[in-house]
Coordinates of C-alpha atoms and ligand atoms in Angstrom, one line a residue:
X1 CA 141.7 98.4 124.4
X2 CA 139.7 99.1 121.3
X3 CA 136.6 96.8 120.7
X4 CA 136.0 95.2 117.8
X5 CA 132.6 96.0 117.5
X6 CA 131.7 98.7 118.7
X7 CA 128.1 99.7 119.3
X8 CA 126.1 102.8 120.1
X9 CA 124.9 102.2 123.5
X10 CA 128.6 101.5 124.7
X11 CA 130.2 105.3 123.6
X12 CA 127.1 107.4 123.9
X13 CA 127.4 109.3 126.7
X14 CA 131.1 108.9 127.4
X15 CA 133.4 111.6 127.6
X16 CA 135.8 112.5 124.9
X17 CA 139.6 113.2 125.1
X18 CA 142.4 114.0 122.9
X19 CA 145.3 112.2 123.1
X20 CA 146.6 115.0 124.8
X21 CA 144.0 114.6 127.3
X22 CA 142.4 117.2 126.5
X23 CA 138.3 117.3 127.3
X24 CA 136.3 117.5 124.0
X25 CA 133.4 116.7 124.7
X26 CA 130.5 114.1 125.2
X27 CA 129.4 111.5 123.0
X28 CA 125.6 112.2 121.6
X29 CA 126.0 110.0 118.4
X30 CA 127.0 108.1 115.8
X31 CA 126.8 109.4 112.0
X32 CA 127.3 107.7 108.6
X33 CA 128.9 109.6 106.1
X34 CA 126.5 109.3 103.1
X35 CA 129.1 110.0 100.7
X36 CA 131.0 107.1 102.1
X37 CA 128.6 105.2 104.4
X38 CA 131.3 102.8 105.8
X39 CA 132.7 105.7 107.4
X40 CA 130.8 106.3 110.6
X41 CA 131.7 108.8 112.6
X42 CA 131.2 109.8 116.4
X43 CA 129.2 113.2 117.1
X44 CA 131.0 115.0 120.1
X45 CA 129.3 117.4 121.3
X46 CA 131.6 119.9 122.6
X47 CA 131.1 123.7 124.7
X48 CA 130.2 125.3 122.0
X49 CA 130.2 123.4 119.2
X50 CA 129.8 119.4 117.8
X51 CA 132.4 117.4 116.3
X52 CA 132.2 114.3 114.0
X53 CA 135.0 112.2 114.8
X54 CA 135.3 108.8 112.4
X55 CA 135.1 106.0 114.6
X56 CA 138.3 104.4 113.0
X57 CA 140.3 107.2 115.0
X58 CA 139.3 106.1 118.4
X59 CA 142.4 104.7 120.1
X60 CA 140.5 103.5 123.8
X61 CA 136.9 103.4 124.7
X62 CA 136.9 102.4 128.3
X63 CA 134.9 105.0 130.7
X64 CA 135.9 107.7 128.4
X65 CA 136.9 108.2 124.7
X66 CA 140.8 108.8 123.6
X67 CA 141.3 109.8 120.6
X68 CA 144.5 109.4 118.1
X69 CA 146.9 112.0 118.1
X70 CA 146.5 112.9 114.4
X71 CA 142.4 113.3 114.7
X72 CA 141.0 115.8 112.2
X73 CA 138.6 117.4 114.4
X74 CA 135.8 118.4 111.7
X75 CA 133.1 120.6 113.2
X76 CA 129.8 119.9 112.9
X77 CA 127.6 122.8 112.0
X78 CA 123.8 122.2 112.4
X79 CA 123.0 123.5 115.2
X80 CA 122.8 127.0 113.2
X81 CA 120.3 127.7 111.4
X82 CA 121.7 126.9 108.0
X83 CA 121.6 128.2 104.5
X84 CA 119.5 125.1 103.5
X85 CA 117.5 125.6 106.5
X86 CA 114.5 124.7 104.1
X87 CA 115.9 121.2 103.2
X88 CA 116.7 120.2 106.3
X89 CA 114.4 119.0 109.3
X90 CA 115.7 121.0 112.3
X91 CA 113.4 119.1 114.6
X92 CA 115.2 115.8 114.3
X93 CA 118.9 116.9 113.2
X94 CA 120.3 116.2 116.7
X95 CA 120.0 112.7 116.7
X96 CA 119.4 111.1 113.0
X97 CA 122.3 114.1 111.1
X98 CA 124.3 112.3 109.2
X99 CA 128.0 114.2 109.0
X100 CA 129.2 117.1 107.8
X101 CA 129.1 120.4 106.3
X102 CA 129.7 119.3 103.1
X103 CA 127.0 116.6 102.7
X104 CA 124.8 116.7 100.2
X105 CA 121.4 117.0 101.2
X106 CA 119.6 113.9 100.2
X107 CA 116.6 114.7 97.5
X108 CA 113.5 115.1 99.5
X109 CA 111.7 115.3 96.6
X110 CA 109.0 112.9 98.3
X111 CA 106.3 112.2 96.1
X112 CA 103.3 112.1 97.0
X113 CA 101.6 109.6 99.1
X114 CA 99.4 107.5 96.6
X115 CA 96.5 105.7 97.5
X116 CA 96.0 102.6 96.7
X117 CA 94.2 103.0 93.6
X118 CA 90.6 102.4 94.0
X119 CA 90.1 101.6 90.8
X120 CA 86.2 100.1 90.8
X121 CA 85.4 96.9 90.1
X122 CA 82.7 95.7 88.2
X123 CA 80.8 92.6 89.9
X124 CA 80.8 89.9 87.5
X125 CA 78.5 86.7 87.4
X126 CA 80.5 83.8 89.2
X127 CA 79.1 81.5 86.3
X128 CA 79.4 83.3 83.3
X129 CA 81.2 86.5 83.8
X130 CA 78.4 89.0 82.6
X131 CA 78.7 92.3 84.4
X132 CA 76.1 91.7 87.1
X133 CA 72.9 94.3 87.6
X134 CA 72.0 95.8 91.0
X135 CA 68.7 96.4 91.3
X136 CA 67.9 98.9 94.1
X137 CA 64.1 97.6 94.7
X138 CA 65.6 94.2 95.8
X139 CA 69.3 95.0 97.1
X140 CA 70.5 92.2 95.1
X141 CA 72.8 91.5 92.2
X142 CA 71.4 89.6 88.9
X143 CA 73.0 88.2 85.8
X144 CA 71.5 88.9 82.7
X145 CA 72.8 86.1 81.2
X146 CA 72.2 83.3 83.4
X147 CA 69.0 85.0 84.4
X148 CA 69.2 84.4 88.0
X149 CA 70.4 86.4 91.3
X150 CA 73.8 85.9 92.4
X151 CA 75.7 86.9 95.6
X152 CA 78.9 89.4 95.3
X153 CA 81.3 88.4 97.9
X154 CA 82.2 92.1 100.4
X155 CA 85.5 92.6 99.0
X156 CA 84.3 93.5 95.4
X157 CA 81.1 94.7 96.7
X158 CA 83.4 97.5 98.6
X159 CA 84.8 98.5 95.6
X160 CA 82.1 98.7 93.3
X161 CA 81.2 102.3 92.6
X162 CA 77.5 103.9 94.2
X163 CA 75.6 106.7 92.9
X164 CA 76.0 109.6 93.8
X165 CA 72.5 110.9 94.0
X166 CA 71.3 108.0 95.5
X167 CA 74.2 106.0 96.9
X168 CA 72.7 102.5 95.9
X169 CA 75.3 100.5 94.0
X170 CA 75.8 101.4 90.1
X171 CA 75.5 98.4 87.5
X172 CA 78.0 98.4 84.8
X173 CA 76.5 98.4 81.6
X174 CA 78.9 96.1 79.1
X175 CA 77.9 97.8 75.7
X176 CA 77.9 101.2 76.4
X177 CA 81.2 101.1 79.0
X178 CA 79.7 102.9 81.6
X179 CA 77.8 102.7 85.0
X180 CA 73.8 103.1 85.6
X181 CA 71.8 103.5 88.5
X182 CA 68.7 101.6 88.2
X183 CA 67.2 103.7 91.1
X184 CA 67.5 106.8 89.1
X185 CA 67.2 105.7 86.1
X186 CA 70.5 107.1 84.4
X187 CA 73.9 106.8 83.7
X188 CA 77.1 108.3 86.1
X189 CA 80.3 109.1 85.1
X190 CA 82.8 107.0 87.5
Ligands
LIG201 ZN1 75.8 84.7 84.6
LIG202 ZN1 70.9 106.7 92.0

């Protein structure tokens, strides 16, 4: 009786036999062919060595595994330290390897992780817009234009750039393009 469906947790583990009845092996996993990913394959893991078996030659699952007659027994050859040792990760090739010998190695070209940019943010008057002033003396933000203090809500104030020297928050000065600390007295490259 062959299922339908067949699913992981109901062949791993379960002994292997050739139509012949000959002991194979046991079970570990399933595989997916990456070259052809609807081929999925059974690891066996044998004596010595590991088979993949595609799943479509499976004749009976029951307690054990038969196999078709005609099954190309391919064997499975990570367990040595490979030639491509170096693009492959050896700690976790037992249980997620795809197939076979011949499979191309997936780029692991992996870029590197990116923050988030944390671009700052210039704190702008709620009213009008104008790049707000922090003045250090007070701890508060002030508009220019509208002449009058202003709250900046956390989220912006978290991004908004501090001096280094200092570490009170840097006002962005609109004509020149750059930040100033009032506390200091001079301008900082962000
Ligand atoms: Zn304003
Ligand atoms: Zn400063």
């Amino acid at each position: 009786m062959v299922r339908k469906i067949l699913t992981k947790s109901s062949v791993v583990g379960l002994n292997a036999y050739t139509s012949d009845a000959r002991y194979l092996g046991k079970v570990v996993d399933f595989g997916v062919d990456l070259q052809n990913p609807s081929n999925v394959t059974l690891i066996i893991e044998g004596k010595d060595k590991r088979y993949v078996v595609p799943v479509s030659y499976i004749k009976a699952v029951g307690d054990i595994i038969i196999l078709a007659e005609n099954t190309p027994l391919e064997e499975l050859s990570e367990s040595k330290p490979s030639v491509s040792a170096s693009t492959q990760p050896t700690t976790t090739a037992t249980t997620t390897s795809p197939t076979a010998v011949s499979t191309p190695s997936y780029p692991v070209t992996r870029r590197p992780v990116q923050q988030p940019s944390t671009q700052p943010v210039i704190p702008r008057c709620p009213t009008c817009g104008a790049a707000l002033i922090y003045y250090p003396q007070y701890g508060r933000w002030y508009c220019p234009k509208c002449r009058k203090y202003t709250e900046v809500p956390p989220a912006v104030l978290n991004r908004v750039p501090r001096c280094p020297t200092c570490g009170n928050y840097l006002s962005y000065i609109e004509q020149y393009g750059r930040w100033y600390c009032y506390k200091c007295g001079k301008y900082v490259n962000v």
